[in-house]
Amino acid sequence: MTTTDLKERGPLADADGATVPVLAAPLTVAEGLAKALRTLGVVHAYGVCGGAQALLWAALSKRLDVLHFRHESGAAFAAAEAHFVSGRPVVVFTTTGPGITNALTGILAARTEGAKVVMLSAYASAPQRGRGGIQETSGYTMPTSALFEAGALFDDAVVLETPEQVPQVLRRLAAGLRRPGGYVAHLSIPNAVQGAPLPQRLPSLEDVSADGESVRHGVNQAAVARCAALLSAEPFAIWAGFGARGAAAPLRALAERAGAPVMCSPRAKGLFPEDHTLFAGITGMGGHAPSVTAAMRAHAPRRVLVLGTRLGEPTSFWNPQLVPPGGFIHVDIDPMVPGRAYPQAETFAVQADVGDFLDALLDAWPAPARAAPPPRLARPHPGHPELGAPGRVRPDALMAAIQRVVVDGSDAVVLAESGNAFTWATHYLRFARPGRYRVSTNIGSMGHAVAGVVGAALGRGGKAVAIVGDGAMLMNSEVNTAAKWQVPAAWVVLNDGRYNMCHQGMAALDMAGVADASFPPVDFSLLARAMGARSVRVEREDALEAALSQALAASGPFVVDVLIDADKPAPALGRNEGLRAAQGGAARQEGLSFPVLPAN
């Protein structure tokens, strides 16, 4: 035991009258965890309190900035987005029972999006298990293999049954948080253990390296040489994903050196400048089908270099015509990714960090005999309409105003919610640099951006703007949380009185009027003010820019409630065609929001 792990009381006098410090009890498990998490770079903890985790909550409050949310899933969504803007791990804390289960959707989103999040929960103490305790959490009441062991939800999970486990658990946490990519862990701590004294000093975590399975491998030079030979011999295209987000500079350098068109997944929007002459467009949900299709046909790539994307349905719709004649060269830090989405395609897999790979590839790139002329690409983005049309606000006109005021007029981070808001924003907005646009395409939960915008604003210490539907705003709003802490978050609500992606999708599937996706009108401006935020309601297009400017200027939370034209079709044809195909119908090939390659 050292004084590092002891708390000092005030000085007392000894027999001779001299003052000496009196050492109190050693740190408790909860206090030790909070101290170690701060050492590992955690600054914020988001969650909802409960009696079973009172000691843990108190300990976190002394070491971290603890923010109380209105729902555990909102806290988890916010934690994921705080990580992406800051690069720091974030804690999510919950009580037993429903506290744990409420957080799971947000936790699963954090896992599949690649965030670094540590979930701390409470667990029933051993003498109380199986006796019907209030919100009992144990093997009697919950699936332990799913929630308290590593698997689909968590990279690492453990029930901390004794204080003696703490050093080992902390080393595992340190290794996971230092590895490349995402890491989501779950520590569940019985109430009795939270307050138990640590029997030994906290371990030093400075010398803990990334865990063995995930250490960043050095780039295989033979693989790089093979890629350079294959790609430099014939035309190729580049398909960049979110896993390449730290490699914007070498990505641009390679594209310009090789004259290769670049297409990006929705999550990688802005990674390659969208005003660049080599930008072909966004693929998948809300993407730019005509321009990407035209670029692929005109350029006729032999291969596609895939960088840091799973090529899942939101990115590719698994369209077989996306496979070029020579197949894919697929670079990803996860060796399980290449070949998964397109098992029938010829794939040369490279396990590497995308940035490290691109640096090595540029070094190995042969000097060209003559500069290759860049391909002539169609502009991917449709033109923005002029504002001022009568009637309800057109969604594309709203995007035009957001482009001018928010994207071009500020440095705010923009999040787009699942649903039609996702497709409008992805299709119409243009970003010239990475890190300013976030969508969730894996779990794709409604409410992710509605709550996540609070974490994004907290994590970056500045403005974050969420473009959301009214359905999502009713599901999982954390406006009141933002009001308590005066978080500079803004919500732009597409208010059309229905789950409009579902409504329009049913019509596209020839089932219009079969099911009801509408709900009673909501005045989100009044609702925001009732929860402590500032707000404005917009009913005309000529009021959009002033309202958005107010939202940007506000130091605290601000809601812009926009009454939109519900009948304007969203650019989501690819999703509807995918559903048609999944139901056994023949998917129509025209107008899809994904590129189509010639069969040759």
Coordinates of C-alpha atoms in Angstrom, one line a residue:
M1 CA 0.0 0.0 0.0
T2 CA 1.3 3.5 -0.9
T3 CA 0.1 7.0 -0.1
T4 CA -0.9 7.3 -3.7
D5 CA -3.9 5.0 -3.0
L6 CA -4.8 6.6 0.3
K7 CA -6.9 9.6 1.1
E8 CA -5.6 12.2 3.5
R9 CA -7.6 13.7 6.3
G10 CA -6.7 17.0 7.8
P11 CA -3.6 17.3 10.0
L12 CA -3.6 16.3 13.6
A13 CA -1.2 17.0 16.5
D14 CA 1.1 14.3 17.9
A15 CA 2.2 14.0 21.5
D16 CA 4.9 16.7 21.0
G17 CA 2.5 19.1 19.4
A18 CA 3.8 18.6 15.8
T19 CA 1.2 18.2 13.1
V20 CA 1.2 15.0 11.0
P21 CA -1.1 13.8 8.2
V22 CA -3.5 11.1 9.2
L23 CA -4.1 8.6 6.5
A24 CA -7.7 7.4 6.0
A25 CA -8.9 4.2 4.5
P26 CA -7.6 3.1 1.1
L27 CA -9.5 3.9 -2.1
T28 CA -12.7 2.0 -2.7
V29 CA -13.2 0.0 -5.9
A30 CA -15.5 2.7 -7.2
E31 CA -13.0 5.5 -6.4
G32 CA -10.1 3.5 -7.9
L33 CA -12.0 2.9 -11.1
A34 CA -12.8 6.6 -11.4
K35 CA -9.2 7.6 -10.9
A36 CA -7.9 5.0 -13.4
L37 CA -10.5 6.1 -16.0
R38 CA -9.3 9.7 -15.7
T39 CA -5.7 8.4 -16.2
L40 CA -6.9 6.6 -19.4
G41 CA -8.1 9.8 -20.9
V42 CA -11.8 9.8 -19.9
V43 CA -13.2 13.3 -19.2
H44 CA -16.9 12.8 -19.5
A45 CA -19.4 10.3 -18.0
Y46 CA -23.0 10.3 -19.3
G47 CA -25.8 8.3 -17.8
V48 CA -28.8 8.1 -15.5
C49 CA -28.5 7.5 -11.7
G50 CA -30.0 4.8 -9.6
G51 CA -29.7 3.5 -6.1
A52 CA -27.7 0.4 -7.0
Q53 CA -24.8 2.5 -8.4
A54 CA -24.9 5.3 -5.9
L55 CA -21.3 4.8 -4.7
L56 CA -20.0 4.5 -8.3
W57 CA -22.0 7.7 -9.3
A58 CA -20.5 9.6 -6.4
A59 CA -16.9 8.4 -7.2
L60 CA -17.3 9.4 -10.9
S61 CA -18.6 12.8 -9.9
K62 CA -15.4 13.6 -8.0
R63 CA -13.1 12.7 -10.9
L64 CA -15.0 13.2 -14.1
D65 CA -17.4 15.7 -15.6
V66 CA -20.6 13.7 -15.0
L67 CA -23.7 14.7 -17.0
H68 CA -27.1 13.3 -16.1
F69 CA -29.2 12.4 -19.2
R70 CA -32.9 11.7 -19.4
H71 CA -32.6 8.2 -20.9
E72 CA -29.7 5.7 -20.9
S73 CA -29.9 5.2 -24.7
G74 CA -29.5 8.9 -25.2
A75 CA -26.5 8.9 -23.0
A76 CA -24.9 6.1 -25.0
F77 CA -25.7 7.8 -28.4
A78 CA -24.1 11.0 -27.0
A79 CA -21.1 9.1 -25.7
A80 CA -20.4 7.7 -29.2
E81 CA -20.6 11.1 -30.9
A82 CA -18.5 12.7 -28.2
H83 CA -15.8 10.2 -28.9
F84 CA -15.9 10.8 -32.7
V85 CA -15.4 14.6 -32.3
S86 CA -12.8 14.4 -29.6
G87 CA -11.0 11.1 -30.0
R88 CA -11.4 10.5 -26.2
P89 CA -13.1 7.5 -24.6
V90 CA -16.4 8.3 -22.8
V91 CA -18.1 6.5 -19.9
V92 CA -21.7 5.6 -19.9
F93 CA -23.1 4.7 -16.4
T94 CA -26.4 3.0 -15.5
T95 CA -28.1 1.4 -12.6
T96 CA -29.3 -2.3 -12.6
G97 CA -32.1 -3.8 -14.6
P98 CA -33.8 -1.4 -16.9
G99 CA -30.8 1.0 -16.7
I100 CA -28.7 -1.6 -18.4
T101 CA -31.3 -2.7 -21.0
N102 CA -32.2 0.9 -21.8
A103 CA -28.6 1.6 -22.8
L104 CA -28.2 -1.3 -25.2
T105 CA -29.4 0.3 -28.4
G106 CA -26.9 3.2 -28.0
I107 CA -24.2 0.8 -26.9
L108 CA -24.7 -1.4 -29.9
A109 CA -24.5 1.7 -32.1
A110 CA -21.3 2.7 -30.4
R111 CA -19.9 -0.8 -31.1
T112 CA -20.8 -1.0 -34.7
E113 CA -19.9 2.6 -35.4
G114 CA -16.4 2.1 -34.0
A115 CA -16.5 4.3 -30.9
K116 CA -14.5 4.0 -27.7
V117 CA -17.0 3.7 -24.8
V118 CA -16.8 2.2 -21.4
M119 CA -20.2 1.2 -19.8
L120 CA -20.3 1.0 -16.0
S121 CA -23.3 -0.6 -14.5
A122 CA -24.5 -2.0 -11.2
Y123 CA -25.1 -5.7 -10.4
A124 CA -26.9 -7.5 -7.6
S125 CA -24.6 -8.3 -4.6
A126 CA -24.1 -12.0 -4.1
P127 CA -26.4 -12.5 -1.0
Q128 CA -29.3 -10.9 -2.9
R129 CA -29.2 -12.9 -6.1
G130 CA -32.2 -15.0 -7.0
R131 CA -34.4 -13.5 -4.2
G132 CA -36.4 -11.1 -6.2
G133 CA -34.7 -7.9 -5.4
I134 CA -35.7 -4.6 -6.8
Q135 CA -34.4 -4.4 -10.4
E136 CA -32.3 -7.5 -9.7
T137 CA -29.5 -7.9 -12.2
S138 CA -28.0 -11.4 -12.1
G139 CA -27.9 -14.7 -13.9
Y140 CA -31.4 -15.3 -12.6
T141 CA -32.9 -12.3 -14.4
M142 CA -30.7 -11.5 -17.4
P143 CA -28.8 -13.3 -20.1
T144 CA -25.3 -13.2 -18.7
S145 CA -23.5 -14.4 -21.9
A146 CA -25.0 -11.5 -23.9
L147 CA -24.6 -8.7 -21.4
F148 CA -21.7 -9.6 -19.2
E149 CA -19.3 -11.4 -21.5
A150 CA -17.5 -10.4 -24.7
G151 CA -19.6 -10.9 -27.8
A152 CA -21.8 -9.1 -30.2
L153 CA -22.5 -6.2 -27.8
F154 CA -19.1 -5.8 -26.1
D155 CA -15.5 -6.2 -27.0
D156 CA -14.9 -6.9 -23.4
A157 CA -17.2 -7.4 -20.4
V158 CA -16.9 -8.6 -16.9
V159 CA -18.8 -8.7 -13.5
L160 CA -16.3 -7.4 -11.0
E161 CA -17.0 -9.8 -8.2
T162 CA -14.0 -9.0 -5.9
P163 CA -11.6 -6.0 -5.5
E164 CA -8.7 -8.3 -6.4
Q165 CA -9.9 -8.3 -10.0
V166 CA -9.4 -4.6 -10.4
P167 CA -5.7 -4.5 -11.6
Q168 CA -6.3 -7.1 -14.3
V169 CA -9.5 -5.4 -15.4
L170 CA -7.8 -2.0 -15.6
R171 CA -5.0 -3.5 -17.7
R172 CA -7.5 -5.0 -20.1
L173 CA -9.3 -1.6 -20.4
A174 CA -6.1 0.2 -21.0
A175 CA -5.1 -2.3 -23.8
G176 CA -8.5 -2.0 -25.4
L177 CA -8.7 1.8 -25.4
R178 CA -5.2 2.0 -26.9
R179 CA -5.9 -0.2 -29.8
P180 CA -6.8 1.2 -33.3
G181 CA -10.5 1.3 -34.1
G182 CA -13.4 1.0 -31.7
Y183 CA -13.6 -0.6 -28.3
V184 CA -16.7 -0.9 -26.2
A185 CA -16.4 -2.5 -22.7
H186 CA -18.8 -3.3 -19.9
L187 CA -17.9 -3.4 -16.2
S188 CA -20.8 -4.4 -14.0
I189 CA -20.0 -3.9 -10.3
P190 CA -22.1 -5.3 -7.4
N191 CA -23.1 -2.6 -4.8
A192 CA -21.1 -4.3 -2.1
V193 CA -18.0 -4.4 -4.3
Q194 CA -18.3 -0.7 -5.3
G195 CA -17.6 0.3 -1.7
A196 CA -15.0 -2.4 -0.9
P197 CA -11.5 -1.2 -0.2
L198 CA -8.8 -1.9 -2.8
P199 CA -6.3 -4.4 -1.2
Q200 CA -3.4 -3.1 -3.3
R201 CA -2.3 0.0 -5.2
L202 CA -3.7 0.8 -8.6
P203 CA -1.5 -0.6 -11.4
S204 CA 0.5 1.7 -13.6
L205 CA -1.2 1.8 -16.9
E206 CA 1.3 3.9 -18.8
D207 CA 3.3 0.8 -20.1
V208 CA 0.2 -1.2 -21.2
S209 CA 0.1 -1.5 -25.0
A210 CA -2.8 -2.3 -27.3
D211 CA -4.1 -5.9 -26.8
G212 CA -2.4 -8.6 -28.8
E213 CA -5.2 -9.3 -31.2
S214 CA -5.6 -5.7 -32.3
V215 CA -2.1 -4.3 -32.4
R216 CA -1.6 -2.2 -35.5
H217 CA 0.3 -4.4 -37.8
G218 CA 3.1 -2.9 -39.9
V219 CA 2.2 -2.6 -43.5
N220 CA 3.3 -5.7 -45.5
Q221 CA 5.7 -4.3 -48.1
A222 CA 5.1 -7.2 -50.4
A223 CA 1.4 -6.5 -50.4
V224 CA 2.0 -2.8 -51.0
A225 CA 4.3 -3.6 -54.0
R226 CA 1.6 -5.9 -55.4
C227 CA -1.1 -3.2 -55.0
A228 CA 1.1 -0.6 -56.7
A229 CA 1.8 -2.9 -59.6
L230 CA -1.9 -3.8 -60.1
L231 CA -3.3 -0.3 -59.7
S232 CA -0.7 1.6 -61.7
A233 CA -1.1 -0.7 -64.7
E234 CA -4.7 0.1 -65.5
P235 CA -7.4 2.6 -64.6
F236 CA -8.8 2.2 -61.1
A237 CA -11.3 3.9 -58.9
I238 CA -11.2 4.5 -55.1
W239 CA -14.1 3.8 -52.7
A240 CA -13.4 5.4 -49.3
G241 CA -15.2 4.7 -46.1
F242 CA -15.4 5.9 -42.5
G243 CA -12.4 3.7 -41.6
A244 CA -10.3 6.0 -43.8
R245 CA -11.3 9.1 -41.9
G246 CA -7.8 9.8 -40.6
A247 CA -6.2 9.5 -44.0
A248 CA -7.7 12.4 -46.0
A249 CA -4.3 13.8 -47.1
P250 CA -2.8 10.6 -48.5
L251 CA -6.1 9.7 -50.1
R252 CA -6.2 13.0 -52.0
A253 CA -2.6 12.7 -52.9
L254 CA -3.1 9.2 -54.4
A255 CA -6.2 10.2 -56.3
E256 CA -4.5 13.2 -57.9
R257 CA -1.3 11.3 -58.7
A258 CA -3.2 8.5 -60.4
G259 CA -6.2 10.5 -61.8
A260 CA -8.5 8.1 -60.0
P261 CA -12.2 9.0 -59.4
V262 CA -13.2 8.8 -55.7
M263 CA -16.5 7.8 -54.3
C264 CA -17.3 7.8 -50.6
S265 CA -19.7 5.9 -48.4
P266 CA -22.3 8.0 -46.5
R267 CA -20.3 7.9 -43.3
A268 CA -17.2 9.1 -45.2
K269 CA -18.9 12.2 -46.7
G270 CA -16.4 15.0 -46.7
L271 CA -13.4 12.8 -46.4
F272 CA -12.6 13.6 -50.0
P273 CA -13.5 17.2 -51.0
E274 CA -16.9 17.2 -52.6
D275 CA -16.0 20.1 -54.8
H276 CA -12.9 18.3 -56.2
T277 CA -12.9 17.4 -59.9
L278 CA -12.2 13.8 -59.1
F279 CA -15.1 13.4 -56.7
A280 CA -17.6 11.0 -58.3
G281 CA -20.2 11.1 -55.5
I282 CA -21.6 9.4 -52.5
T283 CA -22.7 5.8 -52.9
G284 CA -25.6 4.0 -51.1
M285 CA -28.3 5.6 -49.1
G286 CA -29.1 9.1 -50.3
G287 CA -26.2 8.9 -52.7
H288 CA -25.5 10.3 -56.1
A289 CA -26.4 7.5 -58.5
P290 CA -26.3 9.3 -61.8
S291 CA -22.8 10.9 -61.4
V292 CA -21.2 7.8 -59.9
T293 CA -22.7 5.6 -62.6
A294 CA -21.4 8.0 -65.3
A295 CA -18.0 8.2 -63.7
M296 CA -17.7 4.4 -63.6
R297 CA -18.8 4.0 -67.2
A298 CA -16.6 6.7 -68.5
H299 CA -13.5 5.7 -66.5
A300 CA -14.0 1.9 -66.9
P301 CA -11.9 1.0 -63.9
R302 CA -10.2 -2.4 -63.9
R303 CA -10.2 -2.5 -60.1
V304 CA -11.6 -0.6 -57.2
L305 CA -9.4 0.2 -54.2
V306 CA -11.6 -0.1 -51.2
L307 CA -10.4 1.8 -48.1
G308 CA -12.0 1.3 -44.7
T309 CA -15.5 0.4 -45.5
R310 CA -17.5 -2.8 -44.9
L311 CA -19.4 -2.3 -48.2
G312 CA -22.6 -3.1 -46.4
E313 CA -26.1 -2.4 -47.7
P314 CA -26.2 1.3 -46.7
T315 CA -23.0 1.8 -48.8
S316 CA -23.5 -0.6 -51.7
F317 CA -26.9 -2.2 -51.6
W318 CA -24.8 -5.3 -52.4
N319 CA -25.3 -4.5 -56.1
P320 CA -23.3 -7.1 -58.1
Q321 CA -22.8 -4.6 -60.9
L322 CA -20.5 -2.6 -58.6
V323 CA -17.9 -5.3 -58.9
P324 CA -15.3 -4.3 -61.6
P325 CA -13.7 -6.9 -63.9
G326 CA -10.6 -7.2 -61.8
G327 CA -12.4 -7.1 -58.5
F328 CA -11.5 -5.2 -55.3
I329 CA -8.3 -4.4 -53.5
H330 CA -9.7 -4.1 -50.0
V331 CA -7.7 -2.4 -47.2
D332 CA -9.1 -2.6 -43.6
I333 CA -7.7 -2.9 -40.1
D334 CA -10.2 -5.7 -39.5
P335 CA -9.1 -8.9 -41.4
M336 CA -12.7 -10.2 -41.3
V337 CA -14.1 -7.3 -43.4
P338 CA -12.7 -7.9 -47.0
G339 CA -14.8 -10.4 -48.9
R340 CA -17.7 -10.3 -46.5
A341 CA -20.2 -8.1 -48.4
Y342 CA -19.2 -9.4 -51.9
P343 CA -18.2 -13.1 -51.3
Q344 CA -18.4 -13.7 -55.1
A345 CA -16.0 -11.0 -56.0
E346 CA -12.3 -11.4 -56.5
T347 CA -10.7 -9.6 -53.6
F348 CA -7.1 -8.9 -52.7
A349 CA -7.2 -8.3 -49.0
V350 CA -4.7 -6.1 -47.1
Q351 CA -4.9 -5.9 -43.3
A352 CA -3.5 -2.5 -42.4
D353 CA -4.4 0.9 -41.1
V354 CA -5.6 2.9 -44.1
G355 CA -3.3 5.8 -43.5
D356 CA -0.2 3.7 -43.1
F357 CA -1.1 1.7 -46.2
L358 CA -1.6 4.9 -48.3
D359 CA 1.6 6.4 -47.2
A360 CA 3.5 3.2 -48.1
L361 CA 1.6 2.9 -51.4
L362 CA 2.5 6.5 -52.4
D363 CA 6.2 5.7 -51.6
A364 CA 6.0 2.7 -53.9
W365 CA 4.0 4.3 -56.7
P366 CA 6.0 4.2 -60.0
A367 CA 6.9 7.5 -61.7
P368 CA 4.5 7.9 -64.7
A369 CA 6.0 8.2 -68.1
R370 CA 3.5 11.1 -68.6
A371 CA 0.9 12.6 -66.5
A372 CA -2.5 10.9 -67.0
P373 CA -5.3 13.3 -67.9
P374 CA -7.9 13.5 -65.1
P375 CA -11.3 12.0 -66.1
R376 CA -14.1 14.4 -66.8
L377 CA -16.7 13.7 -64.1
A378 CA -20.2 15.0 -63.9
R379 CA -21.0 17.1 -60.8
P380 CA -22.6 14.8 -58.3
H381 CA -24.8 17.2 -56.4
P382 CA -28.1 18.5 -57.7
G383 CA -28.5 22.3 -57.8
H384 CA -30.0 24.0 -54.8
P385 CA -33.3 25.7 -55.4
E386 CA -33.9 29.3 -54.8
L387 CA -35.7 30.1 -51.5
G388 CA -39.1 31.7 -51.4
A389 CA -41.6 29.3 -52.9
P390 CA -45.1 29.6 -51.4
G391 CA -46.5 26.9 -49.1
R392 CA -44.7 24.6 -46.8
V393 CA -40.9 24.5 -46.9
R394 CA -39.4 22.2 -49.5
P395 CA -36.9 19.8 -47.9
D396 CA -34.3 20.5 -50.7
A397 CA -34.8 24.3 -50.1
L398 CA -34.1 23.7 -46.4
M399 CA -30.9 21.9 -47.3
A400 CA -29.9 24.8 -49.5
A401 CA -30.3 27.1 -46.5
I402 CA -28.3 24.7 -44.2
Q403 CA -25.6 24.6 -46.8
R404 CA -25.2 28.4 -46.9
V405 CA -25.7 29.2 -43.2
V406 CA -24.3 26.1 -41.3
V407 CA -21.9 24.3 -43.7
D408 CA -20.4 27.3 -45.5
G409 CA -21.0 29.9 -42.8
S410 CA -19.6 28.1 -39.7
D411 CA -17.4 25.2 -38.5
A412 CA -20.3 23.4 -36.8
V413 CA -20.4 19.6 -36.9
V414 CA -23.6 18.3 -38.7
L415 CA -25.4 15.1 -37.8
A416 CA -28.2 13.6 -39.8
E417 CA -30.8 11.4 -38.3
S418 CA -31.9 8.0 -39.7
G419 CA -34.9 8.4 -42.0
N420 CA -35.6 10.9 -44.7
A421 CA -33.4 13.5 -42.9
F422 CA -30.4 11.2 -43.6
T423 CA -31.1 11.0 -47.3
W424 CA -31.9 14.7 -47.8
A425 CA -28.7 15.8 -46.0
T426 CA -26.4 13.2 -47.6
H427 CA -27.7 13.9 -51.1
Y428 CA -27.8 17.7 -51.0
L429 CA -25.1 19.0 -48.6
R430 CA -21.5 19.4 -49.7
F431 CA -18.5 19.3 -47.4
A432 CA -14.9 20.2 -48.4
R433 CA -13.1 18.6 -45.4
P434 CA -13.5 15.6 -43.2
G435 CA -14.9 15.4 -39.7
R436 CA -17.9 17.7 -40.2
Y437 CA -20.6 15.2 -41.1
R438 CA -21.9 12.2 -39.1
V439 CA -24.6 9.7 -39.9
S440 CA -25.2 6.3 -38.3
T441 CA -25.6 3.6 -41.0
N442 CA -25.0 0.4 -39.1
I443 CA -27.7 0.1 -36.5
G444 CA -29.3 3.2 -37.9
S445 CA -31.5 3.9 -34.8
M446 CA -33.9 6.7 -34.9
G447 CA -32.9 9.0 -32.0
H448 CA -29.2 8.6 -32.5
A449 CA -28.6 12.0 -33.9
V450 CA -31.3 13.6 -31.7
A451 CA -29.3 12.6 -28.6
G452 CA -25.9 12.3 -30.2
V453 CA -25.8 16.0 -31.0
V454 CA -25.5 16.8 -27.3
G455 CA -22.4 14.6 -27.1
A456 CA -20.9 16.1 -30.2
A457 CA -21.3 19.6 -28.9
L458 CA -19.9 18.6 -25.5
G459 CA -17.0 16.6 -27.0
R460 CA -15.8 19.4 -29.3
G461 CA -16.7 22.3 -27.0
G462 CA -18.6 24.0 -29.8
K463 CA -21.6 24.1 -32.0
A464 CA -23.2 20.9 -33.3
V465 CA -26.3 20.8 -35.5
A466 CA -28.6 17.8 -35.9
I467 CA -30.9 17.5 -38.9
V468 CA -33.7 15.2 -37.7
G469 CA -37.2 14.1 -38.4
D470 CA -40.2 14.8 -36.1
G471 CA -40.6 11.1 -35.4
A472 CA -37.1 10.8 -34.1
M473 CA -37.4 14.0 -32.1
L474 CA -40.4 12.5 -30.3
M475 CA -38.5 9.2 -29.6
N476 CA -35.3 10.2 -27.9
S477 CA -34.8 13.9 -27.4
E478 CA -32.2 15.2 -24.9
V479 CA -33.1 18.8 -25.2
N480 CA -33.7 19.1 -21.5
T481 CA -30.3 17.6 -20.8
A482 CA -28.7 20.3 -23.1
A483 CA -30.7 23.0 -21.3
K484 CA -29.4 21.9 -17.9
W485 CA -25.8 22.2 -19.0
Q486 CA -26.3 24.9 -21.6
V487 CA -24.8 22.7 -24.3
P488 CA -24.5 24.6 -27.7
A489 CA -26.5 22.0 -29.6
A490 CA -29.1 22.8 -32.3
W491 CA -31.8 20.7 -33.8
V492 CA -33.4 21.3 -37.2
V493 CA -36.6 19.4 -37.2
L494 CA -38.2 18.3 -40.5
N495 CA -41.8 18.5 -39.2
D496 CA -44.2 16.6 -41.5
G497 CA -46.4 14.8 -39.1
R498 CA -45.5 11.2 -40.0
Y499 CA -42.7 8.6 -40.3
N500 CA -42.2 9.8 -43.8
M501 CA -39.6 7.3 -45.0
C502 CA -42.0 4.6 -44.0
H503 CA -45.0 6.4 -45.6
Q504 CA -43.1 7.1 -48.9
G505 CA -41.5 3.7 -48.9
M506 CA -44.9 1.9 -48.7
A507 CA -46.1 3.9 -51.7
A508 CA -42.9 3.0 -53.6
L509 CA -43.6 -0.7 -52.7
D510 CA -47.2 -0.3 -54.2
M511 CA -48.8 -0.4 -50.7
A512 CA -49.9 3.2 -50.3
G513 CA -52.7 3.6 -47.8
V514 CA -52.4 0.1 -46.4
A515 CA -50.7 1.2 -43.2
D516 CA -50.8 4.5 -41.2
A517 CA -47.5 6.2 -40.4
S518 CA -49.0 9.6 -39.4
F519 CA -49.2 11.1 -35.9
P520 CA -50.9 14.3 -34.4
P521 CA -49.2 17.6 -35.2
V522 CA -46.5 18.7 -32.7
D523 CA -45.2 22.2 -32.2
F524 CA -41.6 21.5 -31.4
S525 CA -40.9 25.2 -30.8
L526 CA -43.3 25.2 -27.9
L527 CA -42.0 21.9 -26.7
A528 CA -38.4 23.1 -26.7
R529 CA -39.2 26.2 -24.7
A530 CA -41.1 24.0 -22.2
M531 CA -37.9 22.1 -21.7
G532 CA -35.7 25.1 -21.3
A533 CA -34.3 25.7 -24.8
R534 CA -34.7 28.6 -27.2
S535 CA -36.6 28.0 -30.4
V536 CA -38.2 29.3 -33.5
R537 CA -40.9 27.9 -35.9
V538 CA -40.4 28.3 -39.6
E539 CA -43.4 28.1 -42.0
R540 CA -41.9 29.9 -45.0
E541 CA -38.8 29.4 -47.0
D542 CA -37.8 33.1 -46.8
A543 CA -37.5 32.7 -43.0
L544 CA -35.1 29.8 -43.0
E545 CA -31.7 31.6 -43.1
A546 CA -32.6 33.9 -40.3
A547 CA -33.8 31.0 -38.1
L548 CA -30.6 29.0 -38.8
S549 CA -28.5 32.1 -38.0
Q550 CA -30.3 32.4 -34.6
A551 CA -29.5 28.7 -33.9
L552 CA -25.8 29.2 -34.6
A553 CA -25.6 32.4 -32.5
A554 CA -27.2 30.8 -29.5
S555 CA -24.8 29.9 -26.7
G556 CA -27.2 27.1 -25.4
P557 CA -29.6 24.6 -27.0
F558 CA -31.8 25.8 -29.9
V559 CA -34.6 24.1 -31.8
V560 CA -35.6 25.1 -35.4
D561 CA -39.0 23.6 -36.1
V562 CA -39.5 23.6 -39.9
L563 CA -42.9 22.7 -41.4
I564 CA -41.9 20.9 -44.5
D565 CA -43.7 19.6 -47.6
A566 CA -44.4 16.0 -46.7
D567 CA -45.1 14.9 -50.2
K568 CA -41.8 15.8 -51.7
P569 CA -40.1 12.4 -52.5
A570 CA -36.9 11.9 -50.6
P571 CA -33.8 10.6 -52.5
A572 CA -34.1 7.1 -51.1
L573 CA -34.9 5.0 -54.1
G574 CA -32.1 2.6 -53.5
R575 CA -33.5 1.6 -50.1
N576 CA -36.9 1.1 -51.5
E577 CA -35.6 -1.1 -54.4
G578 CA -33.6 -3.1 -51.9
L579 CA -36.7 -3.8 -49.9
R580 CA -38.6 -4.8 -53.1
A581 CA -35.8 -7.2 -53.9
A582 CA -35.7 -8.6 -50.4
Q583 CA -39.4 -9.3 -50.6
G584 CA -38.9 -11.3 -53.7
G585 CA -39.8 -8.7 -56.3
A586 CA -37.7 -7.6 -59.2
A587 CA -35.7 -4.5 -58.4
R588 CA -36.0 -1.8 -61.0
Q589 CA -32.5 -0.7 -62.1
E590 CA -33.2 2.9 -63.1
G591 CA -32.8 5.8 -60.6
L592 CA -31.1 3.7 -57.9
S593 CA -29.1 5.6 -55.3
F594 CA -26.0 3.4 -56.0
P595 CA -23.7 3.2 -59.0
V596 CA -24.1 0.6 -61.8
L597 CA -21.0 -0.7 -63.6
P598 CA -21.1 -2.1 -67.1
A599 CA -20.9 -5.9 -67.3
N600 CA -17.7 -6.7 -69.1

